[in-house]
Structures are given as structure tokens and as C-alpha cells.
PDB file of C-alpha atoms and ligand atoms in Angstrom:
ATOM      1  CA  UNK A   1      58.647  88.970  50.276  1.00  0.00           C
ATOM      2  CA  UNK A   2      59.700  91.483  46.745  1.00  0.00           C
ATOM      3  CA  UNK A   3      62.670  90.014  44.341  1.00  0.00           C
ATOM      4  CA  UNK A   4      64.593  92.789  43.513  1.00  0.00           C
ATOM      5  CA  UNK A   5      66.722  92.344  40.354  1.00  0.00           C
ATOM      6  CA  UNK A   6      70.258  92.189  40.570  1.00  0.00           C
ATOM      7  CA  UNK A   7      71.305  95.663  37.682  1.00  0.00           C
ATOM      8  CA  UNK A   8      75.107  95.009  36.721  1.00  0.00           C
ATOM      9  CA  UNK A   9      77.455  98.116  36.523  1.00  0.00           C
ATOM     10  CA  UNK A  10      80.851  98.979  36.158  1.00  0.00           C
ATOM     11  CA  UNK A  11      83.286  99.266  39.435  1.00  0.00           C
ATOM     12  CA  UNK A  12      85.127 102.208  37.668  1.00  0.00           C
ATOM     13  CA  UNK A  13      81.623 104.252  37.498  1.00  0.00           C
ATOM     14  CA  UNK A  14      79.817 106.277  40.231  1.00  0.00           C
ATOM     15  CA  UNK A  15      75.576 105.949  39.806  1.00  0.00           C
ATOM     16  CA  UNK A  16      73.498 109.151  39.917  1.00  0.00           C
ATOM     17  CA  UNK A  17      71.689 106.678  41.502  1.00  0.00           C
ATOM     18  CA  UNK A  18      72.896 105.540  44.322  1.00  0.00           C
ATOM     19  CA  UNK A  19      73.273 109.756  45.119  1.00  0.00           C
ATOM     20  CA  UNK A  20      69.478 110.236  45.250  1.00  0.00           C
ATOM     21  CA  UNK A  21      68.784 106.770  46.955  1.00  0.00           C
ATOM     22  CA  UNK A  22      71.430 108.278  49.942  1.00  0.00           C
ATOM     23  CA  UNK A  23      69.882 111.011  49.617  1.00  0.00           C
ATOM     24  CA  UNK A  24      66.223 109.933  50.260  1.00  0.00           C
ATOM     25  CA  UNK A  25      67.201 108.040  52.561  1.00  0.00           C
ATOM     26  CA  UNK A  26      69.567 111.161  54.733  1.00  0.00           C
ATOM     27  CA  UNK A  27      66.291 113.172  54.041  1.00  0.00           C
ATOM     28  CA  UNK A  28      63.265 110.716  54.651  1.00  0.00           C
ATOM     29  CA  UNK A  29      64.223 108.075  57.468  1.00  0.00           C
ATOM     30  CA  UNK A  30      67.454 109.243  59.167  1.00  0.00           C
ATOM     31  CA  UNK A  31      66.133 112.346  59.859  1.00  0.00           C
ATOM     32  CA  UNK A  32      63.406 110.802  60.534  1.00  0.00           C
ATOM     33  CA  UNK A  33      64.333 109.916  63.380  1.00  0.00           C
ATOM     34  CA  UNK A  34      64.881 113.630  64.951  1.00  0.00           C
ATOM     35  CA  UNK A  35      61.522 115.035  65.808  1.00  0.00           C
ATOM     36  CA  UNK A  36      62.359 118.434  65.960  1.00  0.00           C
ATOM     37  CA  UNK A  37      66.091 120.020  64.852  1.00  0.00           C
ATOM     38  CA  UNK A  38      67.633 122.612  66.976  1.00  0.00           C
ATOM     39  CA  UNK A  39      70.956 124.572  68.028  1.00  0.00           C
ATOM     40  CA  UNK A  40      73.812 122.312  67.369  1.00  0.00           C
ATOM     41  CA  UNK A  41      71.606 119.883  65.585  1.00  0.00           C
ATOM     42  CA  UNK A  42      69.885 122.606  63.506  1.00  0.00           C
ATOM     43  CA  UNK A  43      73.126 123.798  62.503  1.00  0.00           C
ATOM     44  CA  UNK A  44      75.002 120.527  61.736  1.00  0.00           C
ATOM     45  CA  UNK A  45      71.666 120.035  59.144  1.00  0.00           C
ATOM     46  CA  UNK A  46      71.947 124.008  57.810  1.00  0.00           C
ATOM     47  CA  UNK A  47      75.771 123.174  56.811  1.00  0.00           C
ATOM     48  CA  UNK A  48      75.203 119.509  55.389  1.00  0.00           C
ATOM     49  CA  UNK A  49      72.493 121.447  52.905  1.00  0.00           C
ATOM     50  CA  UNK A  50      74.562 124.091  52.156  1.00  0.00           C
ATOM     51  CA  UNK A  51      77.771 122.553  51.151  1.00  0.00           C
ATOM     52  CA  UNK A  52      75.272 119.324  49.569  1.00  0.00           C
ATOM     53  CA  UNK A  53      72.603 122.230  48.116  1.00  0.00           C
ATOM     54  CA  UNK A  54      76.586 123.738  46.224  1.00  0.00           C
ATOM     55  CA  UNK A  55      78.329 120.886  45.358  1.00  0.00           C
ATOM     56  CA  UNK A  56      76.271 118.232  44.262  1.00  0.00           C
ATOM     57  CA  UNK A  57      76.559 117.737  40.685  1.00  0.00           C
ATOM     58  CA  UNK A  58      72.879 116.100  40.568  1.00  0.00           C
ATOM     59  CA  UNK A  59      70.086 116.499  37.867  1.00  0.00           C
ATOM     60  CA  UNK A  60      68.302 119.471  38.110  1.00  0.00           C
ATOM     61  CA  UNK A  61      65.746 118.497  39.803  1.00  0.00           C
ATOM     62  CA  UNK A  62      67.467 117.300  42.719  1.00  0.00           C
ATOM     63  CA  UNK A  63      70.031 120.251  42.810  1.00  0.00           C
ATOM     64  CA  UNK A  64      66.545 122.933  42.794  1.00  0.00           C
ATOM     65  CA  UNK A  65      64.976 121.444  45.658  1.00  0.00           C
ATOM     66  CA  UNK A  66      68.123 121.169  47.596  1.00  0.00           C
ATOM     67  CA  UNK A  67      68.587 124.682  46.848  1.00  0.00           C
ATOM     68  CA  UNK A  68      65.618 125.593  47.232  1.00  0.00           C
ATOM     69  CA  UNK A  69      65.393 123.441  50.569  1.00  0.00           C
ATOM     70  CA  UNK A  70      68.982 125.444  52.106  1.00  0.00           C
ATOM     71  CA  UNK A  71      66.655 129.481  51.478  1.00  0.00           C
ATOM     72  CA  UNK A  72      63.965 128.264  53.123  1.00  0.00           C
ATOM     73  CA  UNK A  73      66.425 127.028  55.999  1.00  0.00           C
ATOM     74  CA  UNK A  74      68.243 130.236  55.518  1.00  0.00           C
ATOM     75  CA  UNK A  75      65.654 132.067  55.592  1.00  0.00           C
ATOM     76  CA  UNK A  76      63.620 130.758  58.522  1.00  0.00           C
ATOM     77  CA  UNK A  77      64.165 133.381  61.664  1.00  0.00           C
ATOM     78  CA  UNK A  78      62.731 130.345  63.216  1.00  0.00           C
ATOM     79  CA  UNK A  79      65.375 128.599  66.462  1.00  0.00           C
ATOM     80  CA  UNK A  80      62.966 125.348  66.249  1.00  0.00           C
ATOM     81  CA  UNK A  81      62.378 123.591  62.712  1.00  0.00           C
ATOM     82  CA  UNK A  82      59.500 120.669  63.507  1.00  0.00           C
ATOM     83  CA  UNK A  83      61.148 117.571  61.528  1.00  0.00           C
ATOM     84  CA  UNK A  84      57.920 117.696  59.757  1.00  0.00           C
ATOM     85  CA  UNK A  85      57.994 121.064  57.947  1.00  0.00           C
ATOM     86  CA  UNK A  86      61.045 119.889  56.384  1.00  0.00           C
ATOM     87  CA  UNK A  87      59.669 116.222  54.963  1.00  0.00           C
ATOM     88  CA  UNK A  88      56.861 118.392  54.292  1.00  0.00           C
ATOM     89  CA  UNK A  89      58.766 120.995  51.165  1.00  0.00           C
ATOM     90  CA  UNK A  90      61.140 118.244  50.153  1.00  0.00           C
ATOM     91  CA  UNK A  91      58.035 116.308  49.343  1.00  0.00           C
ATOM     92  CA  UNK A  92      55.186 118.271  49.246  1.00  0.00           C
ATOM     93  CA  UNK A  93      56.007 122.054  47.990  1.00  0.00           C
ATOM     94  CA  UNK A  94      58.655 121.144  45.326  1.00  0.00           C
ATOM     95  CA  UNK A  95      56.332 118.310  44.034  1.00  0.00           C
ATOM     96  CA  UNK A  96      54.228 121.436  41.985  1.00  0.00           C
ATOM     97  CA  UNK A  97      56.940 122.682  40.883  1.00  0.00           C
ATOM     98  CA  UNK A  98      58.605 120.155  40.002  1.00  0.00           C
ATOM     99  CA  UNK A  99      62.072 119.475  41.883  1.00  0.00           C
ATOM    100  CA  UNK A 100      61.675 116.370  43.301  1.00  0.00           C
ATOM    101  CA  UNK A 101      63.721 113.424  44.594  1.00  0.00           C
ATOM    102  CA  UNK A 102      63.016 110.059  43.527  1.00  0.00           C
ATOM    103  CA  UNK A 103      61.511 108.311  47.059  1.00  0.00           C
ATOM    104  CA  UNK A 104      62.718 104.857  45.299  1.00  0.00           C
ATOM    105  CA  UNK A 105      65.778 103.376  46.506  1.00  0.00           C
ATOM    106  CA  UNK A 106      67.351 102.159  43.849  1.00  0.00           C
ATOM    107  CA  UNK A 107      70.908 100.874  44.767  1.00  0.00           C
ATOM    108  CA  UNK A 108      73.163 100.006  41.853  1.00  0.00           C
ATOM    109  CA  UNK A 109      77.239 100.568  42.904  1.00  0.00           C
ATOM    110  CA  UNK A 110      76.047 100.415  46.018  1.00  0.00           C
ATOM    111  CA  UNK A 111      73.897  96.757  45.391  1.00  0.00           C
ATOM    112  CA  UNK A 112      74.496  94.524  48.611  1.00  0.00           C
ATOM    113  CA  UNK A 113      73.609  90.653  48.196  1.00  0.00           C
ATOM    114  CA  UNK A 114      70.989  91.001  50.593  1.00  0.00           C
ATOM    115  CA  UNK A 115      69.292  93.717  52.210  1.00  0.00           C
ATOM    116  CA  UNK A 116      71.333  94.136  54.643  1.00  0.00           C
ATOM    117  CA  UNK A 117      74.185  94.878  53.289  1.00  0.00           C
ATOM    118  CA  UNK A 118      75.839  98.235  51.601  1.00  0.00           C
ATOM    119  CA  UNK A 119      73.631 100.226  50.371  1.00  0.00           C
ATOM    120  CA  UNK A 120      73.092 103.390  52.114  1.00  0.00           C
ATOM    121  CA  UNK A 121      76.184 103.162  53.540  1.00  0.00           C
ATOM    122  CA  UNK A 122      78.064 102.938  51.087  1.00  0.00           C
ATOM    123  CA  UNK A 123      76.041 105.781  49.291  1.00  0.00           C
ATOM    124  CA  UNK A 124      76.922 108.365  52.647  1.00  0.00           C
ATOM    125  CA  UNK A 125      80.915 107.575  51.897  1.00  0.00           C
ATOM    126  CA  UNK A 126      80.707 107.436  47.943  1.00  0.00           C
ATOM    127  CA  UNK A 127      78.494 111.456  48.555  1.00  0.00           C
ATOM    128  CA  UNK A 128      81.000 112.330  50.672  1.00  0.00           C
ATOM    129  CA  UNK A 129      83.370 111.056  48.067  1.00  0.00           C
ATOM    130  CA  UNK A 130      82.297 113.009  45.551  1.00  0.00           C
ATOM    131  CA  UNK A 131      82.108 116.404  47.689  1.00  0.00           C
ATOM    132  CA  UNK A 132      85.599 116.455  48.156  1.00  0.00           C
ATOM    133  CA  UNK A 133      86.011 116.288  45.372  1.00  0.00           C
ATOM    134  CA  UNK A 134      83.504 118.721  43.250  1.00  0.00           C
ATOM    135  CA  UNK A 135      84.809 120.794  46.949  1.00  0.00           C
ATOM    136  CA  UNK A 136      89.086 120.974  44.899  1.00  0.00           C
ATOM    137  CA  UNK A 137      87.606 120.739  41.467  1.00  0.00           C
ATOM    138  CA  UNK A 138      85.892 124.139  41.845  1.00  0.00           C
ATOM    139  CA  UNK A 139      87.221 126.410  44.251  1.00  0.00           C
ATOM    140  CA  UNK A 140      84.652 129.247  43.943  1.00  0.00           C
ATOM    141  CA  UNK A 141      81.678 127.056  44.772  1.00  0.00           C
ATOM    142  CA  UNK A 142      81.194 127.596  48.067  1.00  0.00           C
ATOM    143  CA  UNK A 143      81.571 131.735  47.659  1.00  0.00           C
ATOM    144  CA  UNK A 144      78.985 133.375  49.809  1.00  0.00           C
ATOM    145  CA  UNK A 145      78.561 130.454  52.524  1.00  0.00           C
ATOM    146  CA  UNK A 146      81.112 131.778  55.312  1.00  0.00           C
ATOM    147  CA  UNK A 147      83.098 127.616  54.684  1.00  0.00           C
ATOM    148  CA  UNK A 148      84.558 130.350  51.298  1.00  0.00           C
ATOM    149  CA  UNK A 149      88.780 129.237  51.794  1.00  0.00           C
ATOM    150  CA  UNK A 150      88.159 126.285  54.318  1.00  0.00           C
ATOM    151  CA  UNK A 151      89.743 123.595  52.719  1.00  0.00           C
ATOM    152  CA  UNK A 152      87.865 121.784  55.833  1.00  0.00           C
ATOM    153  CA  UNK A 153      84.597 123.089  55.064  1.00  0.00           C
ATOM    154  CA  UNK A 154      83.347 118.983  53.748  1.00  0.00           C
ATOM    155  CA  UNK A 155      85.143 117.072  55.923  1.00  0.00           C
ATOM    156  CA  UNK A 156      84.344 119.258  58.991  1.00  0.00           C
ATOM    157  CA  UNK A 157      80.220 118.801  57.551  1.00  0.00           C
ATOM    158  CA  UNK A 158      80.079 115.028  57.127  1.00  0.00           C
ATOM    159  CA  UNK A 159      81.913 114.871  60.436  1.00  0.00           C
ATOM    160  CA  UNK A 160      79.392 116.736  62.121  1.00  0.00           C
ATOM    161  CA  UNK A 161      76.002 114.582  60.037  1.00  0.00           C
ATOM    162  CA  UNK A 162      77.850 111.774  61.342  1.00  0.00           C
ATOM    163  CA  UNK A 163      77.628 112.058  64.550  1.00  0.00           C
ATOM    164  CA  UNK A 164      74.877 113.679  65.424  1.00  0.00           C
ATOM    165  CA  UNK A 165      72.774 112.069  62.916  1.00  0.00           C
ATOM    166  CA  UNK A 166      73.843 108.848  61.185  1.00  0.00           C
ATOM    167  CA  UNK A 167      71.956 105.691  62.535  1.00  0.00           C
ATOM    168  CA  UNK A 168      74.785 103.445  63.432  1.00  0.00           C
ATOM    169  CA  UNK A 169      77.450 105.473  66.536  1.00  0.00           C
ATOM    170  CA  UNK A 170      79.500 103.061  67.162  1.00  0.00           C
ATOM    171  CA  UNK A 171      80.592 105.196  63.206  1.00  0.00           C
ATOM    172  CA  UNK A 172      80.246 108.049  64.262  1.00  0.00           C
ATOM    173  CA  UNK A 173      82.570 107.089  67.220  1.00  0.00           C
ATOM    174  CA  UNK A 174      84.996 105.857  64.831  1.00  0.00           C
ATOM    175  CA  UNK A 175      85.516 108.233  62.908  1.00  0.00           C
ATOM    176  CA  UNK A 176      85.330 111.359  65.253  1.00  0.00           C
ATOM    177  CA  UNK A 177      88.394 109.618  66.473  1.00  0.00           C
ATOM    178  CA  UNK A 178      90.123 109.341  63.402  1.00  0.00           C
ATOM    179  CA  UNK A 179      88.933 113.451  62.655  1.00  0.00           C
ATOM    180  CA  UNK A 180      90.325 114.620  66.561  1.00  0.00           C
ATOM    181  CA  UNK A 181      93.837 112.371  65.591  1.00  0.00           C
ATOM    182  CA  UNK A 182      95.097 114.107  62.153  1.00  0.00           C
ATOM    183  CA  UNK A 183      92.055 116.180  60.538  1.00  0.00           C
ATOM    184  CA  UNK A 184      94.157 119.283  61.637  1.00  0.00           C
ATOM    185  CA  UNK A 185      96.883 118.176  58.928  1.00  0.00           C
ATOM    186  CA  UNK A 186      94.453 118.844  56.426  1.00  0.00           C
ATOM    187  CA  UNK A 187      95.799 122.128  54.302  1.00  0.00           C
ATOM    188  CA  UNK A 188      94.348 121.864  51.142  1.00  0.00           C
ATOM    189  CA  UNK A 189      91.065 120.711  49.208  1.00  0.00           C
ATOM    190  CA  UNK A 190      93.895 117.991  47.312  1.00  0.00           C
ATOM    191  CA  UNK A 191      94.694 117.569  51.614  1.00  0.00           C
ATOM    192  CA  UNK A 192      90.871 116.565  52.305  1.00  0.00           C
ATOM    193  CA  UNK A 193      89.840 114.122  49.216  1.00  0.00           C
ATOM    194  CA  UNK A 194      93.097 112.578  50.446  1.00  0.00           C
ATOM    195  CA  UNK A 195      92.463 112.290  53.846  1.00  0.00           C
ATOM    196  CA  UNK A 196      89.036 111.091  53.280  1.00  0.00           C
ATOM    197  CA  UNK A 197      90.526 108.461  51.031  1.00  0.00           C
ATOM    198  CA  UNK A 198      92.933 107.094  53.921  1.00  0.00           C
ATOM    199  CA  UNK A 199      90.623 106.848  56.557  1.00  0.00           C
ATOM    200  CA  UNK A 200      88.266 105.314  54.556  1.00  0.00           C
ATOM    201  CA  UNK A 201      90.520 102.518  54.522  1.00  0.00           C
ATOM    202  CA  UNK A 202      91.534 102.867  56.905  1.00  0.00           C
ATOM    203  CA  UNK A 203      87.798 101.913  58.209  1.00  0.00           C
ATOM    204  CA  UNK A 204      87.901  99.381  55.209  1.00  0.00           C
ATOM    205  CA  UNK A 205      90.737  97.080  56.897  1.00  0.00           C
ATOM    206  CA  UNK A 206      89.114  97.306  60.432  1.00  0.00           C
ATOM    207  CA  UNK A 207      86.056  95.775  58.604  1.00  0.00           C
ATOM    208  CA  UNK A 208      88.324  93.069  57.281  1.00  0.00           C
ATOM    209  CA  UNK A 209      86.422  89.615  58.471  1.00  0.00           C
ATOM    210  CA  UNK A 210      83.550  91.473  60.345  1.00  0.00           C
ATOM    211  CA  UNK A 211      79.291  90.858  60.281  1.00  0.00           C
ATOM    212  CA  UNK A 212      79.646  94.193  58.473  1.00  0.00           C
ATOM    213  CA  UNK A 213      81.026  92.873  55.328  1.00  0.00           C
ATOM    214  CA  UNK A 214      79.410  92.230  51.738  1.00  0.00           C
ATOM    215  CA  UNK A 215      81.148  88.544  50.721  1.00  0.00           C
ATOM    216  CA  UNK A 216      80.721  89.408  47.322  1.00  0.00           C
ATOM    217  CA  UNK A 217      82.415  93.071  47.598  1.00  0.00           C
ATOM    218  CA  UNK A 218      85.391  91.843  50.220  1.00  0.00           C
ATOM    219  CA  UNK A 219      86.816  94.549  51.950  1.00  0.00           C
ATOM    220  CA  UNK A 220      89.746  95.947  50.305  1.00  0.00           C
ATOM    221  CA  UNK A 221      92.586  98.735  50.193  1.00  0.00           C
ATOM    222  CA  UNK A 222      91.137 100.448  47.563  1.00  0.00           C
ATOM    223  CA  UNK A 223      91.058 101.008  44.704  1.00  0.00           C
ATOM    224  CA  UNK A 224      92.070  97.971  44.035  1.00  0.00           C
ATOM    225  CA  UNK A 225      95.119  97.233  40.771  1.00  0.00           C
ATOM    226  CA  UNK A 226      93.034  96.392  38.252  1.00  0.00           C
ATOM    227  CA  UNK A 227      91.231  99.961  38.894  1.00  0.00           C
ATOM    228  CA  UNK A 228      94.427 101.511  38.963  1.00  0.00           C
ATOM    229  CA  UNK A 229      97.746 100.031  38.447  1.00  0.00           C
ATOM    230  CA  UNK A 230     100.024 103.397  38.689  1.00  0.00           C
ATOM    231  CA  UNK A 231      98.524 104.916  41.726  1.00  0.00           C
ATOM    232  CA  UNK A 232     100.299 101.306  43.310  1.00  0.00           C
ATOM    233  CA  UNK A 233     104.074 101.501  43.837  1.00  0.00           C
ATOM    234  CA  UNK A 234     106.857  98.960  46.021  1.00  0.00           C
ATOM    235  CA  UNK A 235     109.452 100.009  47.790  1.00  0.00           C
ATOM    236  CA  UNK A 236     112.524  97.607  49.056  1.00  0.00           C
ATOM    237  CA  UNK A 237     109.363  94.530  48.900  1.00  0.00           C
ATOM    238  CA  UNK A 238     107.160  96.740  50.167  1.00  0.00           C
ATOM    239  CA  UNK A 239     104.102  98.265  48.693  1.00  0.00           C
ATOM    240  CA  UNK A 240     103.479 102.138  49.073  1.00  0.00           C
ATOM    241  CA  UNK A 241     100.668 104.473  47.004  1.00  0.00           C
ATOM    242  CA  UNK A 242     102.034 107.141  44.746  1.00  0.00           C
ATOM    243  CA  UNK A 243      99.494 109.753  46.214  1.00  0.00           C
ATOM    244  CA  UNK A 244      99.808 111.936  43.238  1.00  0.00           C
ATOM    245  CA  UNK A 245      98.116 109.326  41.245  1.00  0.00           C
ATOM    246  CA  UNK A 246      95.484 108.216  43.525  1.00  0.00           C
ATOM    247  CA  UNK A 247      94.338 112.059  43.764  1.00  0.00           C
ATOM    248  CA  UNK A 248      94.327 111.944  40.181  1.00  0.00           C
ATOM    249  CA  UNK A 249      93.059 108.716  40.629  1.00  0.00           C
ATOM    250  CA  UNK A 250      90.318 109.673  42.945  1.00  0.00           C
ATOM    251  CA  UNK A 251      89.528 113.470  40.733  1.00  0.00           C
ATOM    252  CA  UNK A 252      88.950 111.101  37.950  1.00  0.00           C
ATOM    253  CA  UNK A 253      87.074 108.593  39.706  1.00  0.00           C
ATOM    254  CA  UNK A 254      84.605 110.996  41.885  1.00  0.00           C
ATOM    255  CA  UNK A 255      84.016 113.895  38.942  1.00  0.00           C
ATOM    256  CA  UNK A 256      80.718 114.452  37.708  1.00  0.00           C
ATOM    257  CA  UNK A 257      81.910 113.305  34.372  1.00  0.00           C
ATOM    258  CA  UNK A 258      82.600 110.227  35.176  1.00  0.00           C
ATOM    259  CA  UNK A 259      78.723 109.422  37.151  1.00  0.00           C
ATOM    260  CA  UNK A 260      76.532 107.318  35.596  1.00  0.00           C
ATOM    261  CA  UNK A 261      72.749 108.004  35.095  1.00  0.00           C
ATOM    262  CA  UNK A 262      72.563 104.095  34.882  1.00  0.00           C
ATOM    263  CA  UNK A 263      68.819 103.218  36.177  1.00  0.00           C
ATOM    264  CA  UNK A 264      68.589 106.107  37.694  1.00  0.00           C
ATOM    265  CA  UNK A 265      64.508 106.755  37.918  1.00  0.00           C
TER     266      UNK A 265
HETATM  267  P1  LIG B   1      81.659 101.325  51.030  1.00  0.00           P
HETATM  268  O1  LIG B   1      82.980 100.779  52.289  1.00  0.00           O
HETATM  269  O2  LIG B   1      80.613 101.371  51.903  1.00  0.00           O
HETATM  270  O3  LIG B   1      82.472 101.721  50.058  1.00  0.00           O
HETATM  271  C1  LIG B   1      81.609 102.113  48.807  1.00  0.00           C
HETATM  272  C2  LIG B   1      82.524 102.758  48.211  1.00  0.00           C
HETATM  273  O4  LIG B   1      83.060 102.743  48.370  1.00  0.00           O
HETATM  274  C3  LIG B   1      83.361 100.651  48.002  1.00  0.00           C
HETATM  275  O5  LIG B   1      82.609 100.055  47.005  1.00  0.00           O
HETATM  276  C4  LIG B   1      84.154 101.464  46.419  1.00  0.00           C
HETATM  277  O6  LIG B   1      83.682 101.703  45.191  1.00  0.00           O
HETATM  278  C5  LIG B   1      83.972 103.190  47.211  1.00  0.00           C
HETATM  279  N1  LIG B   1      85.710 103.125  48.129  1.00  0.00           N
HETATM  280  C6  LIG B   1      86.254 101.931  49.132  1.00  0.00           C
HETATM  281  N2  LIG B   1      87.076 102.494  49.530  1.00  0.00           N
HETATM  282  C7  LIG B   1      88.230 103.216  49.166  1.00  0.00           C
HETATM  283  C8  LIG B   1      88.857 104.517  49.748  1.00  0.00           C
HETATM  284  N3  LIG B   1      89.343 104.458  50.721  1.00  0.00           N
HETATM  285  N4  LIG B   1      88.263 106.063  48.690  1.00  0.00           N
HETATM  286  C9  LIG B   1      88.028 105.755  48.270  1.00  0.00           C
HETATM  287  N5  LIG B   1      86.276 105.278  47.681  1.00  0.00           N
HETATM  288  C10 LIG B   1      86.767 104.126  47.977  1.00  0.00           C
HETATM  289  N6  LIG B   1      80.397 100.333  59.433  1.00  0.00           N
HETATM  290  C11 LIG B   1      81.079  99.288  60.773  1.00  0.00           C
HETATM  291  O7  LIG B   1      80.660  98.063  60.909  1.00  0.00           O
HETATM  292  N7  LIG B   1      81.960  99.720  61.706  1.00  0.00           N
HETATM  293  C12 LIG B   1      82.708 101.059  61.380  1.00  0.00           C
HETATM  294  O8  LIG B   1      83.237 101.802  62.417  1.00  0.00           O
HETATM  295  C13 LIG B   1      81.657 101.972  60.749  1.00  0.00           C
HETATM  296  N8  LIG B   1      82.282 103.251  60.131  1.00  0.00           N
HETATM  297  C14 LIG B   1      81.570 103.678  59.028  1.00  0.00           C
HETATM  298  C15 LIG B   1      81.980 105.155  59.109  1.00  0.00           C
HETATM  299  C16 LIG B   1      81.420 105.914  57.733  1.00  0.00           C
HETATM  300  C17 LIG B   1      81.545 107.460  58.330  1.00  0.00           C
HETATM  301  C18 LIG B   1      80.850 105.722  57.156  1.00  0.00           C
HETATM  302  C19 LIG B   1      80.178 106.223  56.404  1.00  0.00           C
HETATM  303  C20 LIG B   1      80.361 104.496  57.682  1.00  0.00           C
HETATM  304  C21 LIG B   1      81.279 103.141  58.303  1.00  0.00           C
HETATM  305  N9  LIG B   1      80.451 102.078  58.097  1.00  0.00           N
HETATM  306  C22 LIG B   1      81.268 100.804  59.540  1.00  0.00           C
HETATM  307  C23 LIG B   1      80.518 100.941  57.275  1.00  0.00           C
HETATM  308  C24 LIG B   1      81.226 100.415  55.980  1.00  0.00           C
HETATM  309  O9  LIG B   1      82.612 101.261  56.232  1.00  0.00           O
HETATM  310  C25 LIG B   1      80.840 100.367  54.951  1.00  0.00           C
HETATM  311  O10 LIG B   1      80.027 102.007  54.589  1.00  0.00           O
HETATM  312  C26 LIG B   1      79.270  98.767  55.088  1.00  0.00           C
HETATM  313  O11 LIG B   1      79.911  97.853  55.497  1.00  0.00           O
HETATM  314  C27 LIG B   1      79.791  98.858  53.317  1.00  0.00           C
HETATM  315  O12 LIG B   1      80.799  98.442  52.841  1.00  0.00           O
HETATM  316  P2  LIG B   1      80.815  98.664  50.888  1.00  0.00           P
HETATM  317  O13 LIG B   1      81.187  97.061  50.888  1.00  0.00           O
HETATM  318  O14 LIG B   1      79.430  99.113  50.584  1.00  0.00           O
HETATM  319  O15 LIG B   1      82.141  99.652  51.077  1.00  0.00           O
END
């Protein structure tokens, strides 16, 4: 088999290579299992592309590609879009104009100790954390999309994407249960950032010791004290989160200026 070289990385950084590899996998592998998109599926995909095109803090060539894909989806009068047409646009039409999403999968912060571990699901969490933070940092970015002033824009889009397209159906079911339980408590873009953090920690807790845990990357309640000491407090001998500190940490960690271009092809 192919030996993949281990790439050094810092836990305190987010890697563009993970985000771009995730988008590549989403557009060219995950979506490919749907021959045609129509109805709710098509709407879910359009909304996903809208949110990513407007909020993804990526390289110009990739953001342009997403914007072109969005314009094309919005301008098409079709009620049904064959997946091959989307793939053709992503692969060929774009390359002519220099808009290009690498087909090389390059996991960095999402590397696993075996190919079956981490990778894509890790990049998807990372992407959605980045998007909730972008929505909070750039309140005007979703103007004229139908999502303006909607603090739930990213989370609802994520919920529908996960439920419709994410290959792990059990994950989709769990995520839907969490959304039904408490998504209605989210009243601001800051709440949205914290909601996703809280739910991700719930998933981490549930998966401790499970098959999907990479022994080299044990599930933890995140951020650990070494990453954010002020996020942790003790009240009457019990651990509590300082959520104001957590929010500030998430905005820094998942903010555009903490995304490293290292190892991006
Ligand atoms: P991940 O959990 O993928 O996290 C990626 C990175 O995010 C971590 O390395 C860390 O830097 C950061 N991080 C960790 N916790 C937080 C947090 N609370 N807030 C912000 N950032 C954080 N697998 C199952 O087996 N069963 C499921 O039901 C399931 N549900 C899922 C639901 C969703 C929506 C997604 C995207 C994935 C789900 N998965 C599920 C996959 C699982 O959660 C992990 O993605 C996978 O096991 C890989 O784990 P990981 O070690 O790379 O860390």
C-alpha cells in the first residue's frame, strides 16, 4: 500500500489542507452517491453551497470556485440536477479559468493513525466550527441570500446536510436528535458558536472508548486546559466551563487568522 508520511502539526492551529480536502471529499465522493439532486436534496445542497461560498475563509481560487458553483445552481431553472453536471463544473469548466480544488487528500490536523480513522468526519466538524465563527465575525456576509439576520443559518444548513448527505447515517440520526432537543434555544450568532461546541463535546463523550476513537487522539472534553486554561474553572470542587472564555477561544481558534496554509497543495 501507499505509505503516507506523517505531517507535523500544532493542535492549536486549524489547517486549510483539512478544510480543502474535506470539500474535495464532500463534492467529489460523498455527493457522488446521489445520481440526481431534486426537491429537498437540491435545496439542501444549494443552501450548503450558499453558506460555504459566502463564509468560507479560503484561498481565492477555492472561494471563486464555490461562488461560481453557487451562481450556476441559482441560475439554473432546472428542478433536477444530475450529479455529473455538478462534477463536470467542479472538475473541468472551472479549471479553464484557474478555479481549482485539489483532488489530493491531505489530512494534517485531521490525520489518523490509520486510514479508517479521523480524516473526513474530523474535517466536517472543523468546517462547521469555522463557518459558525465566520457568521459571528462577519454579520453582513450572508446579505441577500435569504439567510440574513438568521442566527441559525449555519446550524440549520449543517443539520440538513448531515441528515441528507453525510455517509454515516447513525451520526445523522444522533445529530438530528440533538438539534430537535435544543436548537430552538439558539438566539444569536454567538449562541450558535457555543451550541456546536457543546454538542461536539456531547458526541466526544458518547464516543469515548468506541471503535471510532483513534488511540493516538483520545476523545476529550475540548478545549483541554493546555489549549485554554481560562476556559476551565472549579466551583465547589466541580469542573465548570467559563463559557465567555470558551466563546472567545473558539472565535480565535476557528478564526480566519488561525488557519494555517501549511501542507496545502
Ligand atoms: P473530531 O471529533 O472529529 O474533532 C475534530 C477536531 O475538532 C478535534 O481534533 C479538535 O481539534 C476539535 N474539537 C474537538 N471537540 C471540539 C468541540 N467540542 N468544539 C470545537 N472543536 C472541537 N461518529 C460516531 O461513531 N458516532 C456518531 O454518532 C457520530 N456523530 C457525528 C456527528 C457529526 C455531525 C459529525 C461531523 C461526526 C460524527 N461522528 C460520529 C464522527 C466523530 O464525531 C468524529 O468526527 C470521528 O470519530 C473523528 O474523531 P477525531 O478524533 O478526528 O475528532
